[in-house]
XYZ file of N, CA, C and O in Angstrom:
520
model
N -36.677 18.067 -34.568
C -35.829 17.192 -35.094
C -36.986 16.166 -35.803
O -37.234 15.370 -34.784
N -36.383 16.081 -37.069
C -37.012 14.309 -36.477
C -37.075 12.895 -36.596
O -36.126 12.871 -36.167
N -37.780 11.619 -36.040
C -37.630 10.833 -35.574
C -36.632 9.446 -36.286
O -35.879 9.388 -35.210
N -36.351 10.002 -37.527
C -34.869 8.980 -38.193
C -34.022 9.970 -37.581
O -32.783 8.979 -37.631
N -33.675 10.919 -37.047
C -32.338 11.920 -37.366
C -32.339 11.333 -35.898
O -30.717 11.321 -35.128
N -33.243 11.407 -35.285
C -33.081 11.138 -33.370
C -32.359 9.638 -33.332
O -31.327 9.467 -32.771
N -32.893 8.800 -34.291
C -32.457 7.417 -34.447
C -31.305 7.244 -34.267
O -30.195 6.007 -34.204
N -30.831 8.086 -35.545
C -29.738 7.904 -36.497
C -28.376 8.208 -35.252
O -27.452 7.494 -34.806
N -28.462 9.824 -34.459
C -27.645 9.974 -33.450
C -27.847 9.090 -32.376
O -26.589 8.735 -31.586
N -28.666 8.817 -31.959
C -28.777 7.825 -30.996
C -28.283 6.091 -30.723
O -27.575 5.970 -30.419
N -28.238 5.576 -31.998
C -27.306 5.082 -33.063
C -26.024 4.879 -32.865
O -24.565 4.048 -32.372
N -25.464 6.330 -33.240
C -24.044 6.816 -32.928
C -23.659 6.677 -31.682
O -22.585 6.818 -31.443
N -24.603 7.539 -31.312
C -23.827 7.613 -29.286
C -23.443 6.073 -29.086
O -22.741 5.496 -28.493
N -24.505 5.027 -29.029
C -24.579 3.986 -28.720
C -23.453 3.500 -29.289
O -22.316 2.333 -28.480
N -22.747 3.241 -30.082
C -21.701 2.241 -31.254
C -20.556 3.122 -30.732
O -19.341 2.763 -30.423
N -20.844 4.522 -29.975
C -19.214 5.101 -29.507
C -19.176 4.686 -28.062
O -17.627 4.824 -27.673
N -20.180 4.335 -27.019
C -19.637 4.444 -26.104
C -19.444 2.886 -26.433
O -18.533 2.346 -25.454
N -20.261 1.768 -27.031
C -19.653 0.456 -27.619
C -18.391 0.276 -27.331
O -17.194 -0.663 -26.958
N -17.545 1.170 -28.351
C -16.620 1.420 -29.245
C -15.490 1.116 -28.313
O -14.524 0.877 -27.947
N -15.915 2.410 -27.160
C -14.860 3.317 -26.036
C -14.535 2.039 -24.542
O -13.823 1.338 -24.219
N -15.664 1.052 -24.469
C -15.814 -0.166 -23.477
C -15.098 -1.350 -24.371
O -13.791 -1.770 -23.624
N -15.543 -1.520 -25.937
C -14.751 -2.475 -26.295
C -12.633 -2.402 -26.022
O -12.431 -3.316 -25.684
N -12.655 -0.918 -26.067
C -11.322 -0.422 -26.277
C -10.867 -0.904 -24.391
O -9.646 -1.018 -24.977
N -11.176 -0.026 -23.486
C -11.026 -0.575 -22.506
C -10.972 -1.760 -21.977
O -10.261 -2.028 -21.890
N -11.559 -2.604 -22.549
C -11.398 -4.091 -22.201
C -10.243 -4.703 -23.402
O -9.735 -5.949 -22.626
N -9.564 -4.640 -24.358
C -9.215 -5.104 -25.173
C -7.788 -4.973 -24.334
O -6.723 -5.288 -24.561
N -7.572 -3.798 -23.771
C -6.356 -2.832 -23.800
C -5.565 -3.860 -22.229
O -4.118 -3.784 -22.317
N -6.235 -3.943 -21.982
C -5.499 -5.124 -20.629
C -5.497 -4.379 -19.659
O -5.575 -3.042 -19.152
N -4.565 -4.390 -18.706
C -3.351 -3.897 -17.534
C -2.829 -3.314 -17.648
O -1.396 -4.183 -18.184
N -2.736 -2.252 -17.345
C -1.335 -1.243 -18.180
C -0.114 -1.680 -16.667
O 0.732 -1.754 -17.237
N -0.832 -2.712 -15.473
C 0.239 -2.379 -14.461
C 1.074 -3.741 -14.877
O 1.936 -4.030 -14.010
N 0.576 -4.687 -15.694
C 0.929 -6.457 -16.223
C 2.451 -5.675 -16.929
O 3.027 -6.640 -17.397
N 2.165 -4.060 -17.166
C 4.018 -4.135 -18.103
C 4.811 -3.759 -17.312
O 5.671 -3.453 -18.195
N 4.317 -3.612 -16.134
C 6.254 -3.795 -15.273
C 6.156 -4.845 -15.369
O 6.276 -6.171 -14.791
N 8.124 -5.041 -15.620
C 8.533 -6.155 -16.072
C 8.825 -6.802 -14.381
O 9.061 -6.322 -13.432
N 9.326 -8.098 -13.833
C 9.054 -8.261 -12.864
C 10.341 -9.660 -12.807
O 10.348 -9.868 -11.750
N 11.388 -9.593 -13.956
C 12.525 -9.940 -13.962
C 13.256 -9.754 -12.646
O 13.362 -8.441 -12.719
N 14.565 -10.123 -12.756
C 15.552 -9.663 -11.893
C 16.488 -8.594 -12.407
O 16.738 -7.926 -11.385
N 16.266 -8.580 -13.716
C 16.999 -7.770 -14.289
C 16.074 -6.059 -14.384
O 17.107 -5.137 -14.181
N 14.958 -5.919 -13.650
C 14.598 -4.802 -13.371
C 15.185 -4.525 -11.932
O 13.654 -3.316 -11.399
N 15.707 -5.322 -10.836
C 15.758 -5.002 -9.655
C 16.279 -4.093 -9.542
O 17.569 -3.528 -10.001
N 15.913 -2.981 -8.360
C 16.798 -2.527 -7.466
C 16.859 -2.351 -6.204
O 15.918 -2.963 -5.371
N 18.565 -1.591 -6.132
C 17.944 -1.700 -4.352
C 17.733 -0.673 -3.494
O 17.856 0.225 -3.581
N 17.270 -0.733 -2.031
C 16.489 -0.205 -1.564
C 17.043 0.523 0.365
O 17.198 -1.266 0.232
N 17.464 0.614 0.809
C 18.321 0.833 2.107
C 17.928 2.316 2.735
O 17.536 2.486 2.525
N 17.901 1.691 4.672
C 17.641 2.313 5.014
C 19.403 3.272 5.998
O 19.592 2.761 5.972
N 18.389 4.930 5.387
C 19.434 5.431 6.268
C 19.581 5.033 7.541
O 20.845 6.100 7.912
N 18.848 5.356 8.522
C 19.420 4.470 10.016
C 20.290 3.494 9.752
O 20.911 3.520 10.768
N 19.239 2.698 9.447
C 19.576 1.279 10.518
C 20.351 0.448 9.633
O 21.019 -0.859 10.140
N 20.581 0.893 7.976
C 20.919 -0.439 7.137
C 20.334 -1.375 6.717
O 20.473 -2.107 5.732
N 18.494 -1.838 7.187
C 17.831 -2.293 6.283
C 18.152 -2.152 4.418
O 17.366 -1.265 4.002
N 18.312 -3.645 3.880
C 17.980 -3.661 2.567
C 16.751 -4.409 2.133
O 16.662 -5.601 2.731
N 16.399 -4.366 0.641
C 15.394 -4.770 0.260
C 15.603 -4.488 -1.124
O 16.223 -3.064 -1.484
N 15.692 -5.432 -1.978
C 15.880 -5.678 -3.478
C 14.150 -5.863 -4.128
O 13.612 -6.782 -3.709
N 14.158 -5.192 -4.826
C 12.314 -4.941 -5.197
C 12.263 -4.491 -6.969
O 13.250 -4.401 -7.458
N 11.824 -5.422 -7.441
C 11.136 -5.785 -9.171
C 10.748 -3.833 -9.008
O 10.474 -3.513 -8.285
N 10.793 -3.914 -10.788
C 9.784 -2.591 -11.328
C 8.015 -2.625 -10.514
O 7.804 -1.518 -10.211
N 7.636 -4.156 -10.979
C 6.097 -4.301 -10.175
C 5.800 -3.436 -9.142
O 4.808 -3.145 -8.580
N 7.041 -4.591 -7.579
C 6.973 -4.246 -6.563
C 6.865 -2.659 -5.917
O 6.892 -2.225 -5.531
N 7.980 -2.090 -6.671
C 8.433 -0.438 -6.596
C 7.183 0.150 -6.844
O 6.556 0.981 -6.196
N 6.096 -0.783 -7.845
C 5.142 0.551 -8.111
C 3.777 0.196 -7.124
O 3.460 1.043 -7.130
N 3.883 -1.022 -6.649
C 2.630 -1.613 -5.633
C 3.506 -1.067 -4.705
O 2.196 -0.361 -3.832
N 4.650 -0.139 -3.869
C 5.059 0.090 -2.946
C 4.708 1.864 -3.258
O 4.195 1.839 -1.866
N 4.999 2.760 -4.460
C 4.732 3.638 -4.377
C 3.198 3.755 -4.039
O 2.584 4.913 -4.637
N 1.876 3.017 -4.646
C 0.937 2.814 -5.047
C 0.307 2.580 -3.269
O -1.191 2.980 -2.908
N 1.015 2.576 -2.655
C 0.611 2.067 -0.520
C 0.657 3.070 -0.317
O 1.461 4.036 -0.094
N -0.627 3.404 0.657
C -0.483 5.025 0.900
C 0.291 4.216 2.691
O 0.787 5.001 2.987
N 0.584 3.289 2.984
C 1.198 2.990 4.845
C 2.826 2.933 3.821
O 3.558 2.989 5.073
N 3.426 2.854 2.985
C 4.783 2.464 2.150
C 5.433 3.122 1.730
O 6.534 3.461 1.634
N 4.856 4.270 1.328
C 5.268 5.621 1.116
C 5.327 6.998 1.551
O 4.532 6.998 2.234
N 6.577 7.771 1.769
C 6.047 9.477 2.153
C 5.339 9.620 1.111
O 6.053 10.250 -0.479
N 4.305 10.446 0.800
C 3.239 11.679 0.855
C 3.442 12.824 0.458
O 3.529 13.765 -0.770
N 4.192 13.515 1.533
C 4.304 14.833 1.409
C 5.474 14.614 0.765
O 6.789 14.188 1.194
N 5.969 15.765 -0.219
C 7.339 16.054 -1.020
C 7.536 17.348 -0.689
O 7.959 18.227 -1.763
N 7.104 17.822 0.289
C 7.670 18.872 1.193
C 9.718 19.030 0.779
O 9.684 20.306 0.719
N 9.797 17.804 1.316
C 10.989 17.775 1.758
C 12.181 17.675 0.998
O 13.262 17.266 0.476
N 11.747 17.568 -0.472
C 12.113 17.196 -1.438
C 11.978 15.891 -2.415
O 11.025 15.541 -2.119
N 12.329 15.844 -4.073
C 11.673 15.513 -4.994
C 12.512 13.800 -4.884
O 12.764 12.922 -5.444
N 11.980 13.091 -4.212
C 12.874 12.224 -3.450
C 11.616 10.417 -2.877
O 11.123 11.211 -2.025
N 11.956 9.721 -3.533
C 11.128 8.930 -3.054
C 11.727 7.993 -1.802
O 12.683 7.500 -1.850
N 10.933 7.801 -0.606
C 11.040 7.562 0.590
C 10.748 6.544 1.111
O 8.846 6.813 1.024
N 10.544 5.070 1.168
C 9.747 4.264 2.215
C 9.975 4.548 3.010
O 10.438 4.365 4.182
N 9.394 3.392 3.821
C 8.957 3.062 5.574
C 9.454 1.757 5.319
O 9.776 0.881 4.701
N 10.361 1.752 6.411
C 11.436 0.994 7.225
C 10.369 0.184 8.497
O 10.782 0.734 9.513
N 10.501 -1.514 8.118
C 9.504 -1.981 9.170
C 10.986 -2.139 10.699
O 10.016 -2.882 11.479
N 12.068 -1.515 10.354
C 12.755 -1.713 11.784
C 12.487 -0.711 12.005
O 12.392 -0.452 13.589
N 13.129 -0.064 11.509
C 13.211 1.669 11.702
C 12.046 2.043 12.633
O 11.375 3.180 13.420
N 10.871 1.692 12.139
C 9.769 2.259 11.880
C 9.275 3.756 11.729
O 8.276 4.359 12.020
N 9.830 4.220 10.498
C 10.173 5.973 10.388
C 10.042 5.317 8.727
O 10.838 4.069 7.920
N 10.428 6.636 7.585
C 9.856 6.248 6.350
C 11.390 6.770 6.427
O 12.060 7.948 6.353
N 12.507 6.055 5.866
C 14.338 6.465 6.324
C 14.616 5.525 4.573
O 15.398 5.570 5.037
N 13.886 4.861 4.259
C 14.516 4.060 2.876
C 14.695 4.500 2.308
O 13.707 4.953 1.282
N 15.539 4.875 1.544
C 15.951 5.864 -0.325
C 16.575 4.328 -0.952
O 16.992 3.543 -0.947
N 16.888 4.411 -2.205
C 17.245 3.914 -3.285
C 18.902 4.188 -3.043
O 19.528 4.929 -2.281
N 19.652 3.163 -3.420
C 20.551 2.833 -3.189
C 21.482 1.889 -4.501
O 20.586 2.071 -5.013
N 23.008 2.295 -4.802
C 23.300 1.953 -5.431
C 24.940 1.120 -5.174
O 25.606 1.684 -3.810
N 25.539 0.210 -6.454
C 26.928 -0.117 -5.585
C 27.601 0.779 -5.941
O 28.027 0.802 -7.404
N 28.500 0.735 -4.780
C 30.086 0.734 -5.272
C 30.859 0.272 -5.667
O 31.214 -1.236 -5.676
N 31.184 0.024 -7.173
C 31.994 -0.436 -8.131
C 33.352 -0.427 -7.450
O 34.126 -2.161 -7.730
N 34.241 -0.097 -6.509
C 35.155 -0.416 -5.953
C 35.382 -1.045 -5.152
O 36.055 -2.058 -5.247
N 33.679 -0.626 -4.100
C 33.983 -1.508 -2.896
C 33.069 -2.511 -2.911
O 33.218 -3.534 -1.999
N 32.160 -2.874 -3.979
C 30.866 -3.832 -4.079
C 30.406 -3.810 -2.697
O 30.112 -5.045 -2.320
N 29.600 -2.665 -2.509
C 28.872 -2.414 -1.225
C 27.633 -1.628 -1.817
O 28.033 -0.239 -2.735
N 26.462 -2.180 -1.364
C 25.073 -0.891 -1.507
C 25.649 0.332 -0.410
O 25.654 0.270 0.846
N 25.206 1.583 -1.375
C 25.286 2.654 -0.217
C 23.783 3.680 -0.196
O 23.804 3.566 -1.751
N 22.886 4.214 0.614
C 22.141 5.020 0.605
C 22.557 6.384 -0.668
O 23.966 6.835 -0.518
N 22.093 6.682 -1.655
C 22.499 7.682 -2.542
C 21.833 9.049 -2.065
O 22.379 10.104 -2.316
N 20.901 9.152 -1.650
C 20.689 10.201 -0.831
C 20.079 9.992 0.591
O 19.775 8.744 0.942
N 19.771 11.095 1.658
C 19.156 11.443 2.564
C 17.656 11.451 2.548
O 17.447 11.480 1.401
N 17.223 11.379 3.657
C 15.640 11.605 3.319
C 15.180 12.880 3.166
O 14.047 13.035 2.684
N 16.217 13.931 3.080
C 15.475 15.137 2.392
C 16.321 15.397 1.380
O 15.775 16.756 1.076
N 16.800 14.574 0.878
C 17.575 15.161 -0.987
C 18.430 15.587 -0.743
O 19.468 15.292 -2.415
N 19.518 15.149 -0.425
C 20.935 15.279 0.007
C 21.899 14.269 -0.406
O 21.504 13.099 -0.595
N 22.522 14.232 -1.745
C 23.737 13.720 -2.232
C 24.243 12.898 -1.533
O 24.938 13.891 -0.759
N 24.616 11.720 -1.064
C 25.497 11.110 -0.296
C 26.545 10.260 -1.677
O 25.996 9.480 -2.687
N 27.283 10.196 -1.087
C 28.500 8.857 -1.496
C 28.808 7.872 -0.951
O 28.430 7.965 0.193
N 29.393 6.948 -1.427
C 30.120 5.475 -0.807
C 30.843 5.761 0.706
O 31.418 6.882 0.591
N 30.376 5.838 1.732
C 31.223 5.615 2.739
C 32.285 5.732 2.779
O 33.654 6.098 3.558
N 32.806 4.086 2.506
C 33.874 3.801 2.062
C 35.324 4.140 1.594
O 36.204 4.605 1.098
N 34.927 5.094 -0.303
C 35.226 6.526 -0.765
C 35.370 7.386 0.144
O 36.662 7.713 -0.107
N 34.751 7.412 0.794
C 34.676 9.229 1.544
C 36.254 8.723 2.165
O 36.366 9.686 2.683
N 35.443 8.054 2.929
C 36.666 7.268 3.815
C 38.165 7.338 3.790
O 38.989 7.848 4.084
N 38.070 6.400 2.423
C 39.384 5.904 1.756
C 40.790 7.266 1.277
O 41.719 7.232 0.905
N 39.244 8.073 -0.246
C 39.922 8.733 -1.010
C 39.623 10.628 -0.055
O 39.885 11.242 -0.395
N 38.422 10.893 1.233
C 38.721 12.017 1.090
C 37.295 12.692 0.363
O 37.255 13.778 -0.213
N 36.793 11.834 -0.890
C 35.986 12.525 -1.509
C 35.148 11.221 -1.940
O 34.695 10.362 -1.746
N 34.228 11.561 -3.242
C 32.971 10.949 -3.659
C 33.954 9.627 -4.411
O 34.539 9.366 -4.605
N 32.907 9.147 -4.605
C 32.665 7.731 -4.886
C 33.700 7.854 -7.002
O 33.400 8.322 -7.521
N 34.808 6.473 -7.069
C 35.111 6.775 -8.424
C 34.292 5.850 -9.053
O 34.525 4.478 -8.308
N 34.209 5.965 -10.455
C 33.698 4.903 -11.120
C 34.319 4.234 -12.533
O 34.828 5.331 -12.913
């Protein structure tokens, strides 16, 4: 191969590497895209002690990326379970607000079984009414 062709190939490779580096630099931090305002908040509740925490989408992502705050074992179902600081166990699951009783309740158990508002179940003997 002639030296001129080698130089052209080297120049093309160098421009490709510089272009890729510039693209990674310009695109910014993808985690900044998670909303931090109150409209993105979700409620999480402990299934044992009732401890509640309201998290923004960015905070949920931080907890999901933390090795000590989320259960990584998915053998019990495809449900996100966080660490409860009071119970010292993985028992915090997503909570919803019952429109009838205006309370937050756990939507699932830690093994993935669906739960309904306990007051609706007590009052009507059935799941929640929306």
